[in-house]
């Protein structure tokens, strides 16, 4: 039988169509993502390859901005006519599972994930003892710094402690040049929260323990005070910190242009730096998060993403979706033992979480100085807590940290507000 395949683009939607003589369509699968057009093109190519062995399945890719992803999933993706597959941030899973918007993975899929992914990543893709998604990317945070600015300021090496970090921030700050020592982030929840959380865990603290917030700890007090010191000393300028989930805005612009000496950011933003800096990208280096006075080793927050299946889709559509996801994340879909998903992630500078992908890309990961600064801290990273009400908790803490950035509250008030708000949110959602 001869088949003809085409890709149609309409209103931001790319559809893989398969047609042929005497052919019946087995399943119509839609895939919701937040990826850029360039990355969607790579996913389409993987779909093309998959369709060679599954010619009856039609797979449609829809991309929306990250900031719209969760809302889209809830409003149009949860019904029977919504997206069959969606890429989600692990912190969203408990709420989506509670609301029956995502389907538990079939037993054979769960067994395969348990055998081929690290236990911590499997745990992040699970809720109530059931696996709900196939993990793909894992992200961790590190200190990024400008070597040229360090040299000009007479700083020999990246800071290892908070005292060294503050000293470096002071030397890198030059108001006459419009230059700040350290770049905070505002206007984007994860961008605000994850660097703070990384400094907190590197100071021996935590955001949540056993489902309860612990922002009233001594380690948290010191972290809020560190932020206050950065602001009141002029080492960080909140006017230079605005960003969105695509990192566009002053935060990126100021680091790219050499107006910011240090930031704390995740590995996935390597592609944004390369695109924005050109040859000057060679000035950028990475280092572990500086250790705070109550910490014992450099740590970071980590988080992961997964692909989930719509619980409201019909049984045939769900089965076809899981079959595709197993293939997309399996070692036979890419080259040299890598998965097609792993290849897509590596194109963005993102660490794939499947164990065999780590092996397949080991040489590339170790030879990329930027990514090597992230693979080292991964073993000591603490997963961002996945709890009911996690997104609301994140947005509340974002607002508190932004109030601290703009001098609207003191460190002490920010800590008290953060703990009180988090307690109310998590207790309410746990009921």
PDB file of N, CA, C and O in Angstrom, residues 68-143:
ATOM      1  N   UNK A  68       0.879  30.404  29.158  1.00  0.00           N
ATOM      2  CA  UNK A  68      -0.501  30.008  28.847  1.00  0.00           C
ATOM      3  C   UNK A  68      -0.702  28.503  28.921  1.00  0.00           C
ATOM      4  O   UNK A  68      -1.833  28.028  28.733  1.00  0.00           O
ATOM      5  N   UNK A  69       0.369  27.744  29.168  1.00  0.00           N
ATOM      6  CA  UNK A  69       0.290  26.294  29.034  1.00  0.00           C
ATOM      7  C   UNK A  69      -0.680  25.666  30.035  1.00  0.00           C
ATOM      8  O   UNK A  69      -1.562  24.880  29.661  1.00  0.00           O
ATOM      9  N   UNK A  70      -0.528  25.988  31.309  1.00  0.00           N
ATOM     10  CA  UNK A  70      -1.385  25.378  32.313  1.00  0.00           C
ATOM     11  C   UNK A  70      -2.843  25.792  32.127  1.00  0.00           C
ATOM     12  O   UNK A  70      -3.751  24.958  32.229  1.00  0.00           O
ATOM     13  N   UNK A  71      -3.069  27.066  31.830  1.00  0.00           N
ATOM     14  CA  UNK A  71      -4.430  27.542  31.617  1.00  0.00           C
ATOM     15  C   UNK A  71      -5.064  26.842  30.415  1.00  0.00           C
ATOM     16  O   UNK A  71      -6.228  26.420  30.465  1.00  0.00           O
ATOM     17  N   UNK A  72      -4.300  26.704  29.340  1.00  0.00           N
ATOM     18  CA  UNK A  72      -4.806  26.022  28.146  1.00  0.00           C
ATOM     19  C   UNK A  72      -5.137  24.577  28.452  1.00  0.00           C
ATOM     20  O   UNK A  72      -6.171  24.052  28.031  1.00  0.00           O
ATOM     21  N   UNK A  73      -4.267  23.943  29.207  1.00  0.00           N
ATOM     22  CA  UNK A  73      -4.498  22.545  29.558  1.00  0.00           C
ATOM     23  C   UNK A  73      -5.773  22.397  30.382  1.00  0.00           C
ATOM     24  O   UNK A  73      -6.563  21.467  30.161  1.00  0.00           O
ATOM     25  N   UNK A  74      -5.994  23.322  31.286  1.00  0.00           N
ATOM     26  CA  UNK A  74      -7.179  23.230  32.151  1.00  0.00           C
ATOM     27  C   UNK A  74      -8.466  23.600  31.418  1.00  0.00           C
ATOM     28  O   UNK A  74      -9.509  22.975  31.619  1.00  0.00           O
ATOM     29  N   UNK A  75      -8.404  24.626  30.583  1.00  0.00           N
ATOM     30  CA  UNK A  75      -9.636  25.123  29.962  1.00  0.00           C
ATOM     31  C   UNK A  75     -10.023  24.364  28.708  1.00  0.00           C
ATOM     32  O   UNK A  75     -11.210  24.111  28.476  1.00  0.00           O
ATOM     33  N   UNK A  76      -9.046  23.995  27.879  1.00  0.00           N
ATOM     34  CA  UNK A  76      -9.394  23.313  26.629  1.00  0.00           C
ATOM     35  C   UNK A  76      -8.762  21.951  26.502  1.00  0.00           C
ATOM     36  O   UNK A  76      -9.121  21.177  25.619  1.00  0.00           O
ATOM     37  N   UNK A  77      -7.828  21.639  27.381  1.00  0.00           N
ATOM     38  CA  UNK A  77      -7.123  20.370  27.263  1.00  0.00           C
ATOM     39  C   UNK A  77      -7.677  19.275  28.126  1.00  0.00           C
ATOM     40  O   UNK A  77      -7.307  18.116  27.982  1.00  0.00           O
ATOM     41  N   UNK A  78      -8.575  19.601  29.050  1.00  0.00           N
ATOM     42  CA  UNK A  78      -9.050  18.579  29.961  1.00  0.00           C
ATOM     43  C   UNK A  78     -10.258  17.815  29.485  1.00  0.00           C
ATOM     44  O   UNK A  78     -10.541  16.732  29.971  1.00  0.00           O
ATOM     45  N   UNK A  79     -10.994  18.356  28.497  1.00  0.00           N
ATOM     46  CA  UNK A  79     -12.180  17.675  28.021  1.00  0.00           C
ATOM     47  C   UNK A  79     -11.864  16.621  26.985  1.00  0.00           C
ATOM     48  O   UNK A  79     -10.722  16.451  26.555  1.00  0.00           O
ATOM     49  N   UNK A  80     -12.918  15.929  26.559  1.00  0.00           N
ATOM     50  CA  UNK A  80     -12.737  14.858  25.586  1.00  0.00           C
ATOM     51  C   UNK A  80     -12.190  15.384  24.267  1.00  0.00           C
ATOM     52  O   UNK A  80     -11.542  14.648  23.515  1.00  0.00           O
ATOM     53  N   UNK A  81     -12.453  16.653  23.948  1.00  0.00           N
ATOM     54  CA  UNK A  81     -11.957  17.225  22.713  1.00  0.00           C
ATOM     55  C   UNK A  81     -10.644  17.967  22.873  1.00  0.00           C
ATOM     56  O   UNK A  81     -10.167  18.603  21.934  1.00  0.00           O
ATOM     57  N   UNK A  82     -10.035  17.902  24.047  1.00  0.00           N
ATOM     58  CA  UNK A  82      -8.787  18.616  24.303  1.00  0.00           C
ATOM     59  C   UNK A  82      -7.579  17.839  23.824  1.00  0.00           C
ATOM     60  O   UNK A  82      -7.683  16.799  23.181  1.00  0.00           O
ATOM     61  N   UNK A  83      -6.406  18.373  24.152  1.00  0.00           N
ATOM     62  CA  UNK A  83      -5.162  17.735  23.732  1.00  0.00           C
ATOM     63  C   UNK A  83      -5.050  16.334  24.313  1.00  0.00           C
ATOM     64  O   UNK A  83      -5.338  16.122  25.492  1.00  0.00           O
ATOM     65  N   UNK A  84      -4.606  15.391  23.499  1.00  0.00           N
ATOM     66  CA  UNK A  84      -4.410  14.024  23.980  1.00  0.00           C
ATOM     67  C   UNK A  84      -3.185  13.937  24.861  1.00  0.00           C
ATOM     68  O   UNK A  84      -3.185  13.261  25.899  1.00  0.00           O
ATOM     69  N   UNK A  85      -2.118  14.610  24.447  1.00  0.00           N
ATOM     70  CA  UNK A  85      -0.834  14.601  25.142  1.00  0.00           C
ATOM     71  C   UNK A  85      -0.479  16.034  25.498  1.00  0.00           C
ATOM     72  O   UNK A  85      -0.732  16.954  24.723  1.00  0.00           O
ATOM     73  N   UNK A  86       0.123  16.237  26.658  1.00  0.00           N
ATOM     74  CA  UNK A  86       0.602  17.565  27.027  1.00  0.00           C
ATOM     75  C   UNK A  86       1.923  17.435  27.774  1.00  0.00           C
ATOM     76  O   UNK A  86       2.131  16.491  28.544  1.00  0.00           O
ATOM     77  N   UNK A  87       2.816  18.371  27.539  1.00  0.00           N
ATOM     78  CA  UNK A  87       4.032  18.464  28.327  1.00  0.00           C
ATOM     79  C   UNK A  87       3.762  19.332  29.531  1.00  0.00           C
ATOM     80  O   UNK A  87       3.254  20.449  29.387  1.00  0.00           O
ATOM     81  N   UNK A  88       4.069  18.841  30.731  1.00  0.00           N
ATOM     82  CA  UNK A  88       3.781  19.617  31.944  1.00  0.00           C
ATOM     83  C   UNK A  88       4.989  19.667  32.869  1.00  0.00           C
ATOM     84  O   UNK A  88       5.851  18.793  32.851  1.00  0.00           O
ATOM     85  N   UNK A  89       5.000  20.688  33.686  1.00  0.00           N
ATOM     86  CA  UNK A  89       5.972  20.908  34.754  1.00  0.00           C
ATOM     87  C   UNK A  89       5.564  20.025  35.939  1.00  0.00           C
ATOM     88  O   UNK A  89       4.385  19.941  36.280  1.00  0.00           O
ATOM     89  N   UNK A  90       6.513  19.352  36.568  1.00  0.00           N
ATOM     90  CA  UNK A  90       6.169  18.361  37.595  1.00  0.00           C
ATOM     91  C   UNK A  90       5.372  18.946  38.762  1.00  0.00           C
ATOM     92  O   UNK A  90       4.552  18.256  39.366  1.00  0.00           O
ATOM     93  N   UNK A  91       5.563  20.224  39.084  1.00  0.00           N
ATOM     94  CA  UNK A  91       4.845  20.825  40.207  1.00  0.00           C
ATOM     95  C   UNK A  91       3.339  20.900  39.955  1.00  0.00           C
ATOM     96  O   UNK A  91       2.562  21.047  40.898  1.00  0.00           O
ATOM     97  N   UNK A  92       2.927  20.811  38.687  1.00  0.00           N
ATOM     98  CA  UNK A  92       1.500  20.878  38.381  1.00  0.00           C
ATOM     99  C   UNK A  92       0.803  19.532  38.567  1.00  0.00           C
ATOM    100  O   UNK A  92      -0.428  19.482  38.634  1.00  0.00           O
ATOM    101  N   UNK A  93       1.556  18.449  38.611  1.00  0.00           N
ATOM    102  CA  UNK A  93       0.949  17.123  38.561  1.00  0.00           C
ATOM    103  C   UNK A  93      -0.037  16.832  39.694  1.00  0.00           C
ATOM    104  O   UNK A  93      -1.131  16.311  39.423  1.00  0.00           O
ATOM    105  N   UNK A  94       0.285  17.098  40.961  1.00  0.00           N
ATOM    106  CA  UNK A  94      -0.678  16.737  42.010  1.00  0.00           C
ATOM    107  C   UNK A  94      -2.063  17.329  41.800  1.00  0.00           C
ATOM    108  O   UNK A  94      -3.073  16.637  41.980  1.00  0.00           O
ATOM    109  N   UNK A  95      -2.131  18.597  41.396  1.00  0.00           N
ATOM    110  CA  UNK A  95      -3.428  19.226  41.167  1.00  0.00           C
ATOM    111  C   UNK A  95      -4.140  18.626  39.960  1.00  0.00           C
ATOM    112  O   UNK A  95      -5.354  18.390  39.989  1.00  0.00           O
ATOM    113  N   UNK A  96      -3.398  18.373  38.882  1.00  0.00           N
ATOM    114  CA  UNK A  96      -4.007  17.815  37.674  1.00  0.00           C
ATOM    115  C   UNK A  96      -4.502  16.393  37.917  1.00  0.00           C
ATOM    116  O   UNK A  96      -5.563  15.997  37.414  1.00  0.00           O
ATOM    117  N   UNK A  97      -3.740  15.623  38.703  1.00  0.00           N
ATOM    118  CA  UNK A  97      -4.174  14.259  39.025  1.00  0.00           C
ATOM    119  C   UNK A  97      -5.403  14.282  39.922  1.00  0.00           C
ATOM    120  O   UNK A  97      -6.352  13.513  39.721  1.00  0.00           O
ATOM    121  N   UNK A  98      -5.416  15.170  40.906  1.00  0.00           N
ATOM    122  CA  UNK A  98      -6.574  15.290  41.801  1.00  0.00           C
ATOM    123  C   UNK A  98      -7.847  15.626  41.023  1.00  0.00           C
ATOM    124  O   UNK A  98      -8.933  15.118  41.310  1.00  0.00           O
ATOM    125  N   UNK A  99      -7.695  16.487  40.002  1.00  0.00           N
ATOM    126  CA  UNK A  99      -8.841  16.936  39.231  1.00  0.00           C
ATOM    127  C   UNK A  99      -9.178  16.007  38.067  1.00  0.00           C
ATOM    128  O   UNK A  99     -10.021  16.341  37.228  1.00  0.00           O
ATOM    129  N   UNK A 100      -8.510  14.846  38.026  1.00  0.00           N
ATOM    130  CA  UNK A 100      -8.766  13.811  37.009  1.00  0.00           C
ATOM    131  C   UNK A 100      -8.601  14.341  35.587  1.00  0.00           C
ATOM    132  O   UNK A 100      -9.341  13.962  34.672  1.00  0.00           O
ATOM    133  N   UNK A 101      -7.613  15.205  35.390  1.00  0.00           N
ATOM    134  CA  UNK A 101      -7.335  15.735  34.065  1.00  0.00           C
ATOM    135  C   UNK A 101      -6.265  14.929  33.337  1.00  0.00           C
ATOM    136  O   UNK A 101      -6.119  15.063  32.115  1.00  0.00           O
ATOM    137  N   UNK A 102      -5.503  14.124  34.081  1.00  0.00           N
ATOM    138  CA  UNK A 102      -4.463  13.308  33.461  1.00  0.00           C
ATOM    139  C   UNK A 102      -4.683  11.846  33.845  1.00  0.00           C
ATOM    140  O   UNK A 102      -5.199  11.542  34.923  1.00  0.00           O
ATOM    141  N   UNK A 103      -4.296  10.957  32.948  1.00  0.00           N
ATOM    142  CA  UNK A 103      -4.555   9.527  33.139  1.00  0.00           C
ATOM    143  C   UNK A 103      -3.347   8.823  33.744  1.00  0.00           C
ATOM    144  O   UNK A 103      -2.209   9.102  33.349  1.00  0.00           O
ATOM    145  N   UNK A 104      -3.561   7.904  34.679  1.00  0.00           N
ATOM    146  CA  UNK A 104      -2.438   7.087  35.169  1.00  0.00           C
ATOM    147  C   UNK A 104      -1.848   6.280  34.014  1.00  0.00           C
ATOM    148  O   UNK A 104      -2.580   5.851  33.107  1.00  0.00           O
ATOM    149  N   UNK A 105      -0.550   6.085  34.047  1.00  0.00           N
ATOM    150  CA  UNK A 105       0.104   5.323  32.986  1.00  0.00           C
ATOM    151  C   UNK A 105      -0.274   3.848  33.090  1.00  0.00           C
ATOM    152  O   UNK A 105      -0.436   3.319  34.197  1.00  0.00           O
ATOM    153  N   UNK A 106      -0.426   3.152  31.957  1.00  0.00           N
ATOM    154  CA  UNK A 106      -0.638   1.706  32.003  1.00  0.00           C
ATOM    155  C   UNK A 106       0.509   1.014  32.730  1.00  0.00           C
ATOM    156  O   UNK A 106       1.632   1.534  32.793  1.00  0.00           O
ATOM    157  N   UNK A 107       0.233  -0.155  33.274  1.00  0.00           N
ATOM    158  CA  UNK A 107       1.223  -0.864  34.091  1.00  0.00           C
ATOM    159  C   UNK A 107       2.532  -1.079  33.349  1.00  0.00           C
ATOM    160  O   UNK A 107       3.622  -0.900  33.909  1.00  0.00           O
ATOM    161  N   UNK A 108       2.454  -1.470  32.064  1.00  0.00           N
ATOM    162  CA  UNK A 108       3.689  -1.747  31.334  1.00  0.00           C
ATOM    163  C   UNK A 108       4.502  -0.487  31.093  1.00  0.00           C
ATOM    164  O   UNK A 108       5.737  -0.517  31.067  1.00  0.00           O
ATOM    165  N   UNK A 109       3.815   0.660  30.928  1.00  0.00           N
ATOM    166  CA  UNK A 109       4.525   1.934  30.786  1.00  0.00           C
ATOM    167  C   UNK A 109       5.200   2.300  32.104  1.00  0.00           C
ATOM    168  O   UNK A 109       6.374   2.703  32.134  1.00  0.00           O
ATOM    169  N   UNK A 110       4.482   2.162  33.198  1.00  0.00           N
ATOM    170  CA  UNK A 110       5.039   2.471  34.518  1.00  0.00           C
ATOM    171  C   UNK A 110       6.252   1.605  34.824  1.00  0.00           C
ATOM    172  O   UNK A 110       7.252   2.081  35.371  1.00  0.00           O
ATOM    173  N   UNK A 111       6.187   0.330  34.469  1.00  0.00           N
ATOM    174  CA  UNK A 111       7.322  -0.570  34.699  1.00  0.00           C
ATOM    175  C   UNK A 111       8.535  -0.134  33.880  1.00  0.00           C
ATOM    176  O   UNK A 111       9.669  -0.154  34.380  1.00  0.00           O
ATOM    177  N   UNK A 112       8.307   0.275  32.644  1.00  0.00           N
ATOM    178  CA  UNK A 112       9.417   0.725  31.811  1.00  0.00           C
ATOM    179  C   UNK A 112      10.052   1.996  32.324  1.00  0.00           C
ATOM    180  O   UNK A 112      11.282   2.143  32.302  1.00  0.00           O
ATOM    181  N   UNK A 113       9.235   2.918  32.810  1.00  0.00           N
ATOM    182  CA  UNK A 113       9.772   4.165  33.361  1.00  0.00           C
ATOM    183  C   UNK A 113      10.578   3.877  34.625  1.00  0.00           C
ATOM    184  O   UNK A 113      11.679   4.410  34.814  1.00  0.00           O
ATOM    185  N   UNK A 114      10.040   3.027  35.500  1.00  0.00           N
ATOM    186  CA  UNK A 114      10.747   2.694  36.746  1.00  0.00           C
ATOM    187  C   UNK A 114      12.109   2.072  36.472  1.00  0.00           C
ATOM    188  O   UNK A 114      13.061   2.267  37.233  1.00  0.00           O
ATOM    189  N   UNK A 115      12.218   1.338  35.371  1.00  0.00           N
ATOM    190  CA  UNK A 115      13.465   0.650  35.052  1.00  0.00           C
ATOM    191  C   UNK A 115      14.485   1.536  34.348  1.00  0.00           C
ATOM    192  O   UNK A 115      15.680   1.219  34.352  1.00  0.00           O
ATOM    193  N   UNK A 116      14.035   2.660  33.762  1.00  0.00           N
ATOM    194  CA  UNK A 116      14.922   3.420  32.887  1.00  0.00           C
ATOM    195  C   UNK A 116      15.115   4.886  33.270  1.00  0.00           C
ATOM    196  O   UNK A 116      15.804   5.613  32.554  1.00  0.00           O
ATOM    197  N   UNK A 117      14.542   5.298  34.385  1.00  0.00           N
ATOM    198  CA  UNK A 117      14.722   6.677  34.856  1.00  0.00           C
ATOM    199  C   UNK A 117      15.153   6.670  36.324  1.00  0.00           C
ATOM    200  O   UNK A 117      14.815   5.737  37.067  1.00  0.00           O
ATOM    201  N   UNK A 118      15.892   7.671  36.769  1.00  0.00           N
ATOM    202  CA  UNK A 118      16.270   7.757  38.192  1.00  0.00           C
ATOM    203  C   UNK A 118      15.042   7.799  39.089  1.00  0.00           C
ATOM    204  O   UNK A 118      14.003   8.362  38.722  1.00  0.00           O
ATOM    205  N   UNK A 119      15.171   7.238  40.275  1.00  0.00           N
ATOM    206  CA  UNK A 119      14.037   7.126  41.191  1.00  0.00           C
ATOM    207  C   UNK A 119      13.423   8.481  41.524  1.00  0.00           C
ATOM    208  O   UNK A 119      12.199   8.617  41.622  1.00  0.00           O
ATOM    209  N   UNK A 120      14.254   9.508  41.714  1.00  0.00           N
ATOM    210  CA  UNK A 120      13.729  10.826  42.053  1.00  0.00           C
ATOM    211  C   UNK A 120      12.886  11.421  40.948  1.00  0.00           C
ATOM    212  O   UNK A 120      11.886  12.097  41.204  1.00  0.00           O
ATOM    213  N   UNK A 121      13.276  11.167  39.705  1.00  0.00           N
ATOM    214  CA  UNK A 121      12.516  11.677  38.567  1.00  0.00           C
ATOM    215  C   UNK A 121      11.201  10.917  38.439  1.00  0.00           C
ATOM    216  O   UNK A 121      10.154  11.498  38.132  1.00  0.00           O
ATOM    217  N   UNK A 122      11.239   9.607  38.678  1.00  0.00           N
ATOM    218  CA  UNK A 122      10.021   8.793  38.654  1.00  0.00           C
ATOM    219  C   UNK A 122       9.050   9.287  39.726  1.00  0.00           C
ATOM    220  O   UNK A 122       7.841   9.400  39.497  1.00  0.00           O
ATOM    221  N   UNK A 123       9.580   9.607  40.896  1.00  0.00           N
ATOM    222  CA  UNK A 123       8.744  10.101  41.989  1.00  0.00           C
ATOM    223  C   UNK A 123       8.056  11.405  41.610  1.00  0.00           C
ATOM    224  O   UNK A 123       6.881  11.618  41.925  1.00  0.00           O
ATOM    225  N   UNK A 124       8.789  12.297  40.914  1.00  0.00           N
ATOM    226  CA  UNK A 124       8.215  13.581  40.518  1.00  0.00           C
ATOM    227  C   UNK A 124       7.114  13.420  39.477  1.00  0.00           C
ATOM    228  O   UNK A 124       6.257  14.297  39.337  1.00  0.00           O
ATOM    229  N   UNK A 125       7.140  12.305  38.739  1.00  0.00           N
ATOM    230  CA  UNK A 125       6.118  12.032  37.724  1.00  0.00           C
ATOM    231  C   UNK A 125       4.983  11.188  38.283  1.00  0.00           C
ATOM    232  O   UNK A 125       4.151  10.687  37.526  1.00  0.00           O
ATOM    233  N   UNK A 126       4.946  11.040  39.600  1.00  0.00           N
ATOM    234  CA  UNK A 126       3.953  10.191  40.249  1.00  0.00           C
ATOM    235  C   UNK A 126       3.147  10.991  41.267  1.00  0.00           C
ATOM    236  O   UNK A 126       3.623  11.990  41.812  1.00  0.00           O
ATOM    237  N   UNK A 127       1.930  10.521  41.515  1.00  0.00           N
ATOM    238  CA  UNK A 127       1.068  11.116  42.534  1.00  0.00           C
ATOM    239  C   UNK A 127       0.199  10.015  43.118  1.00  0.00           C
ATOM    240  O   UNK A 127      -0.330   9.178  42.374  1.00  0.00           O
ATOM    241  N   UNK A 128       0.105   9.980  44.445  1.00  0.00           N
ATOM    242  CA  UNK A 128      -0.710   8.971  45.098  1.00  0.00           C
ATOM    243  C   UNK A 128      -0.280   7.552  44.802  1.00  0.00           C
ATOM    244  O   UNK A 128      -1.104   6.631  44.791  1.00  0.00           O
ATOM    245  N   UNK A 129       1.011   7.365  44.558  1.00  0.00           N
ATOM    246  CA  UNK A 129       1.528   6.028  44.294  1.00  0.00           C
ATOM    247  C   UNK A 129       1.388   5.566  42.860  1.00  0.00           C
ATOM    248  O   UNK A 129       1.797   4.445  42.531  1.00  0.00           O
ATOM    249  N   UNK A 130       0.851   6.402  41.970  1.00  0.00           N
ATOM    250  CA  UNK A 130       0.678   6.029  40.564  1.00  0.00           C
ATOM    251  C   UNK A 130       1.513   6.936  39.668  1.00  0.00           C
ATOM    252  O   UNK A 130       1.598   8.148  39.904  1.00  0.00           O
ATOM    253  N   UNK A 131       2.107   6.354  38.632  1.00  0.00           N
ATOM    254  CA  UNK A 131       2.848   7.136  37.643  1.00  0.00           C
ATOM    255  C   UNK A 131       1.847   7.753  36.671  1.00  0.00           C
ATOM    256  O   UNK A 131       0.946   7.083  36.181  1.00  0.00           O
ATOM    257  N   UNK A 132       2.029   9.030  36.373  1.00  0.00           N
ATOM    258  CA  UNK A 132       1.112   9.729  35.479  1.00  0.00           C
ATOM    259  C   UNK A 132       1.773  10.224  34.200  1.00  0.00           C
ATOM    260  O   UNK A 132       1.067  10.645  33.276  1.00  0.00           O
ATOM    261  N   UNK A 133       3.086  10.219  34.133  1.00  0.00           N
ATOM    262  CA  UNK A 133       3.720  10.757  32.939  1.00  0.00           C
ATOM    263  C   UNK A 133       5.050  10.099  32.661  1.00  0.00           C
ATOM    264  O   UNK A 133       5.648   9.464  33.530  1.00  0.00           O
ATOM    265  N   UNK A 134       5.499  10.248  31.431  1.00  0.00           N
ATOM    266  CA  UNK A 134       6.837   9.790  31.062  1.00  0.00           C
ATOM    267  C   UNK A 134       7.781  10.979  31.201  1.00  0.00           C
ATOM    268  O   UNK A 134       7.605  11.996  30.523  1.00  0.00           O
ATOM    269  N   UNK A 135       8.765  10.916  32.091  1.00  0.00           N
ATOM    270  CA  UNK A 135       9.668  12.051  32.305  1.00  0.00           C
ATOM    271  C   UNK A 135      10.481  12.341  31.050  1.00  0.00           C
ATOM    272  O   UNK A 135      10.790  11.435  30.266  1.00  0.00           O
ATOM    273  N   UNK A 136      10.837  13.582  30.863  1.00  0.00           N
ATOM    274  CA  UNK A 136      11.761  13.904  29.775  1.00  0.00           C
ATOM    275  C   UNK A 136      12.915  14.773  30.273  1.00  0.00           C
ATOM    276  O   UNK A 136      13.960  14.262  30.598  1.00  0.00           O
ATOM    277  N   UNK A 137      12.698  16.066  30.421  1.00  0.00           N
ATOM    278  CA  UNK A 137      13.833  16.909  30.804  1.00  0.00           C
ATOM    279  C   UNK A 137      13.984  17.009  32.316  1.00  0.00           C
ATOM    280  O   UNK A 137      13.025  16.853  33.077  1.00  0.00           O
ATOM    281  N   UNK A 138      15.203  17.287  32.731  1.00  0.00           N
ATOM    282  CA  UNK A 138      15.474  17.630  34.124  1.00  0.00           C
ATOM    283  C   UNK A 138      16.322  18.898  34.120  1.00  0.00           C
ATOM    284  O   UNK A 138      17.219  19.059  33.277  1.00  0.00           O
ATOM    285  N   UNK A 139      16.000  19.807  35.003  1.00  0.00           N
ATOM    286  CA  UNK A 139      16.686  21.099  35.040  1.00  0.00           C
ATOM    287  C   UNK A 139      17.223  21.356  36.436  1.00  0.00           C
ATOM    288  O   UNK A 139      16.593  21.008  37.437  1.00  0.00           O
ATOM    289  N   UNK A 140      18.393  21.943  36.479  1.00  0.00           N
ATOM    290  CA  UNK A 140      19.057  22.253  37.737  1.00  0.00           C
ATOM    291  C   UNK A 140      19.643  23.654  37.611  1.00  0.00           C
ATOM    292  O   UNK A 140      19.815  24.166  36.488  1.00  0.00           O
ATOM    293  N   UNK A 141      19.937  24.283  38.714  1.00  0.00           N
ATOM    294  CA  UNK A 141      20.423  25.666  38.706  1.00  0.00           C
ATOM    295  C   UNK A 141      21.903  25.744  39.067  1.00  0.00           C
ATOM    296  O   UNK A 141      22.424  24.906  39.806  1.00  0.00           O
ATOM    297  N   UNK A 142      22.546  26.763  38.527  1.00  0.00           N
ATOM    298  CA  UNK A 142      23.960  27.015  38.821  1.00  0.00           C
ATOM    299  C   UNK A 142      24.209  28.514  38.763  1.00  0.00           C
ATOM    300  O   UNK A 142      23.372  29.283  38.250  1.00  0.00           O
ATOM    301  N   UNK A 143      25.339  28.934  39.293  1.00  0.00           N
ATOM    302  CA  UNK A 143      25.765  30.326  39.176  1.00  0.00           C
ATOM    303  C   UNK A 143      26.352  30.517  37.778  1.00  0.00           C
ATOM    304  O   UNK A 143      27.236  29.779  37.364  1.00  0.00           O
TER     305      UNK A 143
END
